[in-house]
Amino acid sequence: MLCAWPTRADAPRAGVDYLLLGQATSEPTPQRACAPGVLARHQDVLSIAAPAQGWSGEPQAVDVFGVLSGEVRISHGQRQVCGSMHDARTRDSRFRAGVGMVVVPKAGDREPIVVSWARPLKARWVPTLQLGAPSPVQQNDTARLLVRAACIAVAIALALSALMGFATTRDRLFLLYVVVCLVFVLWQAVLGGLSGYPEPWLPVHDRASWWLVGLTAFSEALLLPILWRLNGGDRRWPRSRAWQHAVLWGLVAVGCSVPWLGMPALGTLAAALETLYLLGCVLCLGVGVWALWRGDAQALAGLGALLPWWILVVAEAVGARWLIAYRIEALQVATTWFLMMAAFALNLRLGRLRQQRDEMRQLADTDMLTGLPNRRAGLRLL
């Protein structure tokens, strides 16, 4: 039998086949009360009633997703907790993608579970609540976190790959792609709450709506011109670059002005950005179809990048239940797909650059009249 005596974690004893880190603690489990100021901002309240025969007496887990700004209150009887999506320290550690709580009502008890939150910036962006046994609810919560973290990890990996491409080619488009990836990493971190996991590393706090709208403006400033180019707009209308620059810098200016807007103006701007993006997608789709009809095979990359966005648009129009439940994950997956298609287009460009380099080298080493190696090639061979 082995006995674990307290030892320094950085100096394990020789011959011991385990390493004990940390030490026993006397700190209680943190319980975060709801401040009156937080509850005063909660306009939406939902009371989850007990079943007809009352609660069964088994633990009940409640998990709330999709509250992008402010805190969520979950209460049952005298117990209540408040948690913010953008600060993991305020949440129950058993729930990582949402704000959750596990309650154990007595058998036959009819006391409802009450959930409240601040009114969302967009009327259609309603939160999703999941009620059930702790194990499946927590597993679903963990799966959501994995999807969100995986999308951000893919964006970071694509940015590193583009950096290596720039080191090879010195093409500034690769650096632009790195900037696009970093902007979308920040946007996804605020959208999915990873800006506060495991501790806040972005100063979001109570300004989550401002951060989200500002980063949305920056994202659209980069996304729309790239979609236009992927669908062949640049190749068909070279003079459209002036309009692309106008859209880019206009949206950047809008994003920079977001911190000084009030909540009503912020909601109006969010709706305007959504409309602008939809119009941009319609225009890019028309250009891509026309370019493909004219024999431009490169437009396939742009049409492929648009595909998930149009799936989301159609799902939003028909009120699809899965989009309401998994809106954040769906947006992140669509964004990741767009970044992958843009990386595919960059790889095609890299292949063309290498082909041009080989052709120039062959022209430099070949006599144009005879087709034989010239003096430069002969000296290098010698």
GROMACS .gro file of C-alpha atoms in nm:
model
  382
    1MET     CA    1   0.000   0.000   0.000
    2LEU     CA    2   0.139   0.344  -0.099
    3CYS     CA    3   0.088   0.645   0.124
    4ALA     CA    4   0.098   0.988  -0.034
    5TRP     CA    5   0.291   1.220   0.190
    6PRO     CA    6   0.288   1.592   0.107
    7THR     CA    7   0.588   1.667  -0.111
    8ARG     CA    8   0.693   1.951  -0.337
    9ALA     CA    9   0.528   1.916  -0.679
   10ASP     CA   10   0.847   2.020  -0.857
   11ALA     CA   11   1.066   1.764  -0.678
   12PRO     CA   12   0.917   1.413  -0.711
   13ARG     CA   13   1.094   1.145  -0.513
   14ALA     CA   14   1.301   0.886  -0.696
   15GLY     CA   15   1.137   0.547  -0.732
   16VAL     CA   16   0.778   0.672  -0.692
   17ASP     CA   17   0.557   0.601  -0.993
   18TYR     CA   18   0.307   0.882  -0.940
   19LEU     CA   19   0.310   1.259  -0.908
   20LEU     CA   20   0.073   1.432  -0.667
   21LEU     CA   21   0.000   1.793  -0.759
   22GLY     CA   22  -0.173   2.045  -0.534
   23GLN     CA   23  -0.283   1.998  -0.176
   24ALA     CA   24  -0.596   1.963   0.032
   25THR     CA   25  -0.810   2.275   0.050
   26SER     CA   26  -1.043   2.425   0.307
   27GLU     CA   27  -1.203   2.671   0.064
   28PRO     CA   28  -1.581   2.630   0.024
   29THR     CA   29  -1.744   2.593  -0.314
   30PRO     CA   30  -1.798   2.946  -0.447
   31GLN     CA   31  -2.161   3.056  -0.451
   32ARG     CA   32  -2.240   3.371  -0.642
   33ALA     CA   33  -2.543   3.567  -0.530
   34CYS     CA   34  -2.748   3.781  -0.769
   35ALA     CA   35  -2.688   4.151  -0.725
   36PRO     CA   36  -3.002   4.371  -0.719
   37GLY     CA   37  -2.864   4.575  -1.010
   38VAL     CA   38  -2.839   4.260  -1.221
   39LEU     CA   39  -3.196   4.153  -1.148
   40ALA     CA   40  -3.326   4.501  -1.227
   41ARG     CA   41  -3.208   4.461  -1.589
   42HIS     CA   42  -3.389   4.130  -1.639
   43GLN     CA   43  -3.698   4.194  -1.852
   44ASP     CA   44  -3.763   3.832  -1.957
   45VAL     CA   45  -3.867   3.578  -1.693
   46LEU     CA   46  -3.955   3.213  -1.753
   47SER     CA   47  -4.113   2.989  -1.491
   48ILE     CA   48  -4.055   2.618  -1.558
   49ALA     CA   49  -4.349   2.449  -1.390
   50ALA     CA   50  -4.321   2.113  -1.217
   51PRO     CA   51  -4.488   1.809  -1.376
   52ALA     CA   52  -4.851   1.743  -1.295
   53GLN     CA   53  -4.756   1.499  -1.018
   54GLY     CA   54  -4.480   1.725  -0.888
   55TRP     CA   55  -4.105   1.682  -0.909
   56SER     CA   56  -3.981   1.323  -0.886
   57GLY     CA   57  -3.720   1.393  -0.619
   58GLU     CA   58  -3.433   1.325  -0.862
   59PRO     CA   59  -3.174   1.594  -0.947
   60GLN     CA   60  -3.283   1.832  -1.221
   61ALA     CA   61  -3.025   2.014  -1.437
   62VAL     CA   62  -3.108   2.343  -1.609
   63ASP     CA   63  -2.869   2.484  -1.870
   64VAL     CA   64  -2.922   2.817  -2.052
   65PHE     CA   65  -2.753   2.893  -2.387
   66GLY     CA   66  -2.756   3.189  -2.619
   67VAL     CA   67  -2.773   3.479  -2.372
   68LEU     CA   68  -2.506   3.689  -2.540
   69SER     CA   69  -2.509   3.983  -2.300
   70GLY     CA   70  -2.570   4.026  -1.929
   71GLU     CA   71  -2.620   3.761  -1.666
   72VAL     CA   72  -2.865   3.475  -1.628
   73ARG     CA   73  -3.048   3.400  -1.305
   74ILE     CA   74  -3.163   3.048  -1.219
   75SER     CA   75  -3.356   3.001  -0.897
   76HIS     CA   76  -3.555   2.733  -0.718
   77GLY     CA   77  -3.704   2.806  -0.380
   78GLN     CA   78  -3.456   2.995  -0.168
   79ARG     CA   79  -3.159   2.905  -0.386
   80GLN     CA   80  -3.060   3.122  -0.678
   81VAL     CA   81  -2.744   3.171  -0.881
   82CYS     CA   82  -2.639   3.423  -1.143
   83GLY     CA   83  -2.380   3.364  -1.411
   84SER     CA   84  -2.235   3.543  -1.712
   85MET     CA   85  -2.148   3.372  -2.037
   86HIS     CA   86  -1.835   3.589  -2.066
   87ASP     CA   87  -1.688   3.503  -1.724
   88ALA     CA   88  -1.653   3.132  -1.649
   89ARG     CA   89  -1.570   3.212  -1.287
   90THR     CA   90  -1.933   3.312  -1.229
   91ARG     CA   91  -2.077   2.982  -1.353
   92ASP     CA   92  -2.118   2.635  -1.215
   93SER     CA   93  -1.807   2.447  -1.325
   94ARG     CA   94  -2.020   2.150  -1.438
   95PHE     CA   95  -2.153   2.366  -1.724
   96ARG     CA   96  -1.897   2.507  -1.965
   97ALA     CA   97  -2.089   2.637  -2.267
   98GLY     CA   98  -2.392   2.776  -2.086
   99VAL     CA   99  -2.510   2.900  -1.749
  100GLY     CA  100  -2.651   2.606  -1.551
  101MET     CA  101  -2.755   2.479  -1.212
  102VAL     CA  102  -2.851   2.142  -1.064
  103VAL     CA  103  -3.141   2.143  -0.819
  104VAL     CA  104  -3.279   1.855  -0.610
  105PRO     CA  105  -3.645   1.930  -0.536
  106LYS     CA  106  -3.827   1.710  -0.289
  107ALA     CA  107  -4.056   1.440  -0.426
  108GLY     CA  108  -4.398   1.589  -0.495
  109ASP     CA  109  -4.274   1.947  -0.465
  110ARG     CA  110  -4.440   2.188  -0.710
  111GLU     CA  111  -4.207   2.485  -0.668
  112PRO     CA  112  -4.116   2.604  -1.022
  113ILE     CA  113  -3.766   2.668  -1.152
  114VAL     CA  114  -3.741   3.035  -1.247
  115VAL     CA  115  -3.499   3.163  -1.514
  116SER     CA  116  -3.457   3.530  -1.607
  117TRP     CA  117  -3.230   3.726  -1.838
  118ALA     CA  118  -3.192   4.064  -2.005
  119ARG     CA  119  -3.382   4.121  -2.328
  120PRO     CA  120  -3.165   4.021  -2.627
  121LEU     CA  121  -3.035   4.272  -2.878
  122LYS     CA  122  -3.216   4.095  -3.163
  123ALA     CA  123  -3.573   3.979  -3.116
  124ARG     CA  124  -3.510   3.645  -3.291
  125TRP     CA  125  -3.199   3.562  -3.088
  126VAL     CA  126  -3.391   3.395  -2.808
  127PRO     CA  127  -3.204   3.183  -2.552
  128THR     CA  128  -3.229   2.804  -2.543
  129LEU     CA  129  -3.298   2.622  -2.217
  130GLN     CA  130  -3.236   2.254  -2.157
  131LEU     CA  131  -3.393   2.065  -1.869
  132GLY     CA  132  -3.325   1.706  -1.774
  133ALA     CA  133  -3.105   1.466  -1.584
  134PRO     CA  134  -2.761   1.611  -1.500
  135SER     CA  135  -2.559   1.363  -1.706
  136PRO     CA  136  -2.714   1.413  -2.055
  137VAL     CA  137  -2.753   1.787  -2.002
  138GLN     CA  138  -2.385   1.822  -1.906
  139GLN     CA  139  -2.277   1.601  -2.197
  140ASN     CA  140  -2.468   1.824  -2.441
  141ASP     CA  141  -2.308   2.128  -2.280
  142THR     CA  142  -1.960   1.977  -2.320
  143ALA     CA  143  -2.030   1.888  -2.685
  144ARG     CA  144  -2.124   2.250  -2.754
  145LEU     CA  145  -1.801   2.368  -2.595
  146LEU     CA  146  -1.598   2.125  -2.807
  147VAL     CA  147  -1.757   2.253  -3.130
  148ARG     CA  148  -1.690   2.616  -3.032
  149ALA     CA  149  -1.331   2.549  -2.928
  150ALA     CA  150  -1.265   2.336  -3.239
  151CYS     CA  151  -1.383   2.614  -3.473
  152ILE     CA  152  -1.149   2.862  -3.307
  153ALA     CA  153  -0.863   2.610  -3.316
  154VAL     CA  154  -0.914   2.556  -3.692
  155ALA     CA  155  -0.906   2.934  -3.751
  156ILE     CA  156  -0.580   2.965  -3.556
  157ALA     CA  157  -0.427   2.671  -3.748
  158LEU     CA  158  -0.526   2.828  -4.081
  159ALA     CA  159  -0.368   3.158  -3.972
  160LEU     CA  160  -0.040   2.983  -3.888
  161SER     CA  161  -0.047   2.802  -4.222
  162ALA     CA  162  -0.097   3.136  -4.400
  163LEU     CA  163   0.201   3.280  -4.214
  164MET     CA  164   0.416   2.999  -4.349
  165GLY     CA  165   0.279   3.069  -4.696
  166PHE     CA  166   0.379   3.433  -4.663
  167ALA     CA  167   0.729   3.332  -4.554
  168THR     CA  168   0.755   3.128  -4.875
  169THR     CA  169   0.602   3.368  -5.127
  170ARG     CA  170   0.616   3.716  -4.964
  171ASP     CA  171   0.263   3.763  -5.103
  172ARG     CA  172   0.070   4.016  -4.890
  173LEU     CA  173  -0.258   3.834  -4.952
  174PHE     CA  174  -0.139   3.570  -4.706
  175LEU     CA  175  -0.093   3.838  -4.439
  176LEU     CA  176  -0.442   3.970  -4.514
  177TYR     CA  177  -0.577   3.619  -4.463
  178VAL     CA  178  -0.401   3.604  -4.125
  179VAL     CA  179  -0.578   3.927  -4.023
  180VAL     CA  180  -0.912   3.780  -4.138
  181CYS     CA  181  -0.855   3.468  -3.927
  182LEU     CA  182  -0.764   3.670  -3.616
  183VAL     CA  183  -1.072   3.893  -3.649
  184PHE     CA  184  -1.294   3.588  -3.680
  185VAL     CA  185  -1.122   3.426  -3.381
  186LEU     CA  186  -1.213   3.728  -3.166
  187TRP     CA  187  -1.567   3.738  -3.307
  188GLN     CA  188  -1.620   3.368  -3.232
  189ALA     CA  189  -1.473   3.404  -2.883
  190VAL     CA  190  -1.724   3.677  -2.797
  191LEU     CA  191  -2.012   3.500  -2.970
  192GLY     CA  192  -1.952   3.165  -2.801
  193GLY     CA  193  -1.839   3.288  -2.461
  194LEU     CA  194  -1.484   3.158  -2.489
  195SER     CA  195  -1.364   3.515  -2.426
  196GLY     CA  196  -1.430   3.436  -2.060
  197TYR     CA  197  -1.305   3.077  -2.040
  198PRO     CA  198  -1.141   2.964  -1.817
  199GLU     CA  199  -1.093   3.326  -1.708
  200PRO     CA  200  -1.179   3.646  -1.897
  201TRP     CA  201  -0.900   3.730  -2.142
  202LEU     CA  202  -1.102   3.996  -2.329
  203PRO     CA  203  -1.245   4.297  -2.140
  204VAL     CA  204  -1.603   4.213  -2.242
  205HIS     CA  205  -1.782   4.224  -1.904
  206ASP     CA  206  -2.121   4.397  -1.945
  207ARG     CA  207  -2.031   4.534  -2.291
  208ALA     CA  208  -2.080   4.207  -2.475
  209SER     CA  209  -2.340   4.354  -2.713
  210TRP     CA  210  -2.104   4.635  -2.813
  211TRP     CA  211  -1.816   4.394  -2.866
  212LEU     CA  212  -2.033   4.162  -3.073
  213VAL     CA  213  -2.173   4.434  -3.300
  214GLY     CA  214  -1.832   4.600  -3.344
  215LEU     CA  215  -1.660   4.273  -3.433
  216THR     CA  216  -1.950   4.188  -3.665
  217ALA     CA  217  -1.885   4.513  -3.855
  218PHE     CA  218  -1.513   4.433  -3.879
  219SER     CA  219  -1.592   4.076  -3.992
  220GLU     CA  220  -1.828   4.191  -4.265
  221ALA     CA  221  -1.572   4.450  -4.379
  222LEU     CA  222  -1.339   4.159  -4.461
  223LEU     CA  223  -1.591   3.891  -4.548
  224LEU     CA  224  -1.790   4.070  -4.820
  225PRO     CA  225  -1.491   4.175  -5.037
  226ILE     CA  226  -1.343   3.825  -5.006
  227LEU     CA  227  -1.671   3.663  -5.111
  228TRP     CA  228  -1.688   3.904  -5.405
  229ARG     CA  229  -1.338   3.805  -5.518
  230LEU     CA  230  -1.393   3.432  -5.464
  231ASN     CA  231  -1.704   3.448  -5.684
  232GLY     CA  232  -1.515   3.615  -5.968
  233GLY     CA  233  -1.630   3.974  -5.922
  234ASP     CA  234  -1.275   4.107  -5.947
  235ARG     CA  235  -1.204   3.914  -6.264
  236ARG     CA  236  -1.525   4.024  -6.435
  237TRP     CA  237  -1.527   4.386  -6.316
  238PRO     CA  238  -1.174   4.505  -6.229
  239ARG     CA  239  -1.308   4.856  -6.161
  240SER     CA  240  -1.514   4.723  -5.869
  241ARG     CA  241  -1.210   4.744  -5.640
  242ALA     CA  242  -1.293   5.105  -5.557
  243TRP     CA  243  -1.635   4.993  -5.431
  244GLN     CA  244  -1.474   4.711  -5.232
  245HIS     CA  245  -1.243   4.957  -5.058
  246ALA     CA  246  -1.538   5.187  -4.986
  247VAL     CA  247  -1.734   4.901  -4.824
  248LEU     CA  248  -1.430   4.783  -4.628
  249TRP     CA  249  -1.331   5.118  -4.481
  250GLY     CA  250  -1.693   5.223  -4.429
  251LEU     CA  251  -1.763   4.915  -4.217
  252VAL     CA  252  -1.436   4.961  -4.029
  253ALA     CA  253  -1.544   5.317  -3.944
  254VAL     CA  254  -1.883   5.188  -3.830
  255GLY     CA  255  -1.716   4.926  -3.610
  256CYS     CA  256  -1.491   5.189  -3.451
  257SER     CA  257  -1.795   5.407  -3.365
  258VAL     CA  258  -1.983   5.126  -3.186
  259PRO     CA  259  -1.848   5.197  -2.831
  260TRP     CA  260  -2.021   5.537  -2.829
  261LEU     CA  261  -2.367   5.409  -2.930
  262GLY     CA  262  -2.660   5.361  -2.697
  263MET     CA  263  -2.858   5.038  -2.679
  264PRO     CA  264  -3.143   5.148  -2.915
  265ALA     CA  265  -2.893   5.266  -3.178
  266LEU     CA  266  -2.694   4.946  -3.127
  267GLY     CA  267  -2.999   4.733  -3.203
  268THR     CA  268  -3.070   4.937  -3.517
  269LEU     CA  269  -2.709   4.898  -3.631
  270ALA     CA  270  -2.718   4.522  -3.570
  271ALA     CA  271  -3.027   4.491  -3.791
  272ALA     CA  272  -2.865   4.710  -4.059
  273LEU     CA  273  -2.551   4.496  -4.061
  274GLU     CA  274  -2.761   4.183  -4.099
  275THR     CA  275  -2.949   4.336  -4.395
  276LEU     CA  276  -2.625   4.452  -4.556
  277TYR     CA  277  -2.474   4.108  -4.524
  278LEU     CA  278  -2.780   3.943  -4.679
  279LEU     CA  279  -2.770   4.185  -4.974
  280GLY     CA  280  -2.397   4.117  -5.016
  281CYS     CA  281  -2.458   3.742  -5.022
  282VAL     CA  282  -2.731   3.783  -5.286
  283LEU     CA  283  -2.500   3.994  -5.503
  284CYS     CA  284  -2.207   3.753  -5.465
  285LEU     CA  285  -2.431   3.456  -5.545
  286GLY     CA  286  -2.549   3.621  -5.867
  287VAL     CA  287  -2.194   3.706  -5.970
  288GLY     CA  288  -2.071   3.355  -5.891
  289VAL     CA  289  -2.346   3.185  -6.092
  290TRP     CA  290  -2.286   3.419  -6.387
  291ALA     CA  291  -1.907   3.366  -6.374
  292LEU     CA  292  -1.953   2.988  -6.359
  293TRP     CA  293  -2.191   3.004  -6.656
  294ARG     CA  294  -1.922   3.195  -6.848
  295GLY     CA  295  -1.675   2.914  -6.782
  296ASP     CA  296  -1.489   3.056  -6.479
  297ALA     CA  297  -1.424   2.741  -6.277
  298GLN     CA  298  -1.256   2.942  -5.999
  299ALA     CA  299  -1.600   3.073  -5.897
  300LEU     CA  300  -1.677   2.729  -5.752
  301ALA     CA  301  -1.475   2.821  -5.443
  302GLY     CA  302  -1.690   3.131  -5.388
  303LEU     CA  303  -2.017   2.944  -5.438
  304GLY     CA  304  -1.895   2.677  -5.199
  305ALA     CA  305  -1.810   2.942  -4.938
  306LEU     CA  306  -2.164   3.082  -4.969
  307LEU     CA  307  -2.337   2.746  -4.925
  308PRO     CA  308  -2.355   2.727  -4.541
  309TRP     CA  309  -2.464   3.091  -4.516
  310TRP     CA  310  -2.759   3.025  -4.746
  311ILE     CA  311  -2.851   2.718  -4.541
  312LEU     CA  312  -2.869   2.944  -4.235
  313VAL     CA  313  -3.072   3.207  -4.423
  314VAL     CA  314  -3.329   2.947  -4.534
  315ALA     CA  315  -3.340   2.793  -4.186
  316GLU     CA  316  -3.400   3.138  -4.037
  317ALA     CA  317  -3.679   3.208  -4.287
  318VAL     CA  318  -3.867   2.886  -4.205
  319GLY     CA  319  -3.803   2.913  -3.830
  320ALA     CA  320  -3.603   2.590  -3.805
  321ARG     CA  321  -3.590   2.462  -3.448
  322TRP     CA  322  -3.232   2.336  -3.480
  323LEU     CA  323  -3.109   2.684  -3.571
  324ILE     CA  324  -3.273   2.835  -3.263
  325ALA     CA  325  -3.118   2.566  -3.042
  326TYR     CA  326  -2.770   2.568  -3.199
  327ARG     CA  327  -2.741   2.916  -3.350
  328ILE     CA  328  -2.396   2.991  -3.206
  329GLU     CA  329  -2.250   2.660  -3.316
  330ALA     CA  330  -2.409   2.690  -3.663
  331LEU     CA  331  -2.261   3.038  -3.713
  332GLN     CA  332  -1.917   2.920  -3.604
  333VAL     CA  333  -1.926   2.616  -3.834
  334ALA     CA  334  -2.032   2.837  -4.128
  335THR     CA  335  -1.749   3.078  -4.049
  336THR     CA  336  -1.497   2.795  -4.031
  337TRP     CA  337  -1.615   2.662  -4.367
  338PHE     CA  338  -1.571   3.008  -4.521
  339LEU     CA  339  -1.215   3.030  -4.385
  340MET     CA  340  -1.136   2.686  -4.525
  341MET     CA  341  -1.266   2.781  -4.871
  342ALA     CA  342  -1.063   3.102  -4.862
  343ALA     CA  343  -0.757   2.896  -4.765
  344PHE     CA  344  -0.830   2.666  -5.061
  345ALA     CA  345  -0.829   2.968  -5.293
  346LEU     CA  346  -0.500   3.082  -5.140
  347ASN     CA  347  -0.349   2.740  -5.201
  348LEU     CA  348  -0.456   2.762  -5.565
  349ARG     CA  349  -0.286   3.102  -5.583
  350LEU     CA  350   0.027   2.953  -5.427
  351GLY     CA  351   0.026   2.680  -5.691
  352ARG     CA  352  -0.003   2.939  -5.968
  353LEU     CA  353   0.284   3.141  -5.820
  354ARG     CA  354   0.504   2.834  -5.813
  355GLN     CA  355   0.411   2.750  -6.172
  356GLN     CA  356   0.498   3.106  -6.282
  357ARG     CA  357   0.829   3.084  -6.096
  358ASP     CA  358   0.916   2.757  -6.274
  359GLU     CA  359   0.821   2.907  -6.611
  360MET     CA  360   1.034   3.216  -6.550
  361ARG     CA  361   1.327   3.000  -6.445
  362GLN     CA  362   1.293   2.793  -6.760
  363LEU     CA  363   1.280   3.107  -6.978
  364ALA     CA  364   1.588   3.246  -6.803
  365ASP     CA  365   1.786   2.925  -6.862
  366THR     CA  366   1.675   2.851  -7.222
  367ASP     CA  367   1.781   3.002  -7.554
  368MET     CA  368   1.466   3.127  -7.724
  369LEU     CA  369   1.594   3.053  -8.076
  370THR     CA  370   1.718   2.696  -8.036
  371GLY     CA  371   1.536   2.585  -7.719
  372LEU     CA  372   1.868   2.461  -7.576
  373PRO     CA  373   2.012   2.551  -7.232
  374ASN     CA  374   2.188   2.887  -7.250
  375ARG     CA  375   2.519   3.004  -7.106
  376ARG     CA  376   2.368   3.075  -6.758
  377ALA     CA  377   2.233   2.720  -6.732
  378GLY     CA  378   2.563   2.576  -6.853
  379LEU     CA  379   2.768   2.769  -6.596
  380ARG     CA  380   2.534   2.661  -6.316
  381LEU     CA  381   2.564   2.297  -6.431
  382LEU     CA  382   2.944   2.322  -6.442
   0.00000   0.00000   0.00000
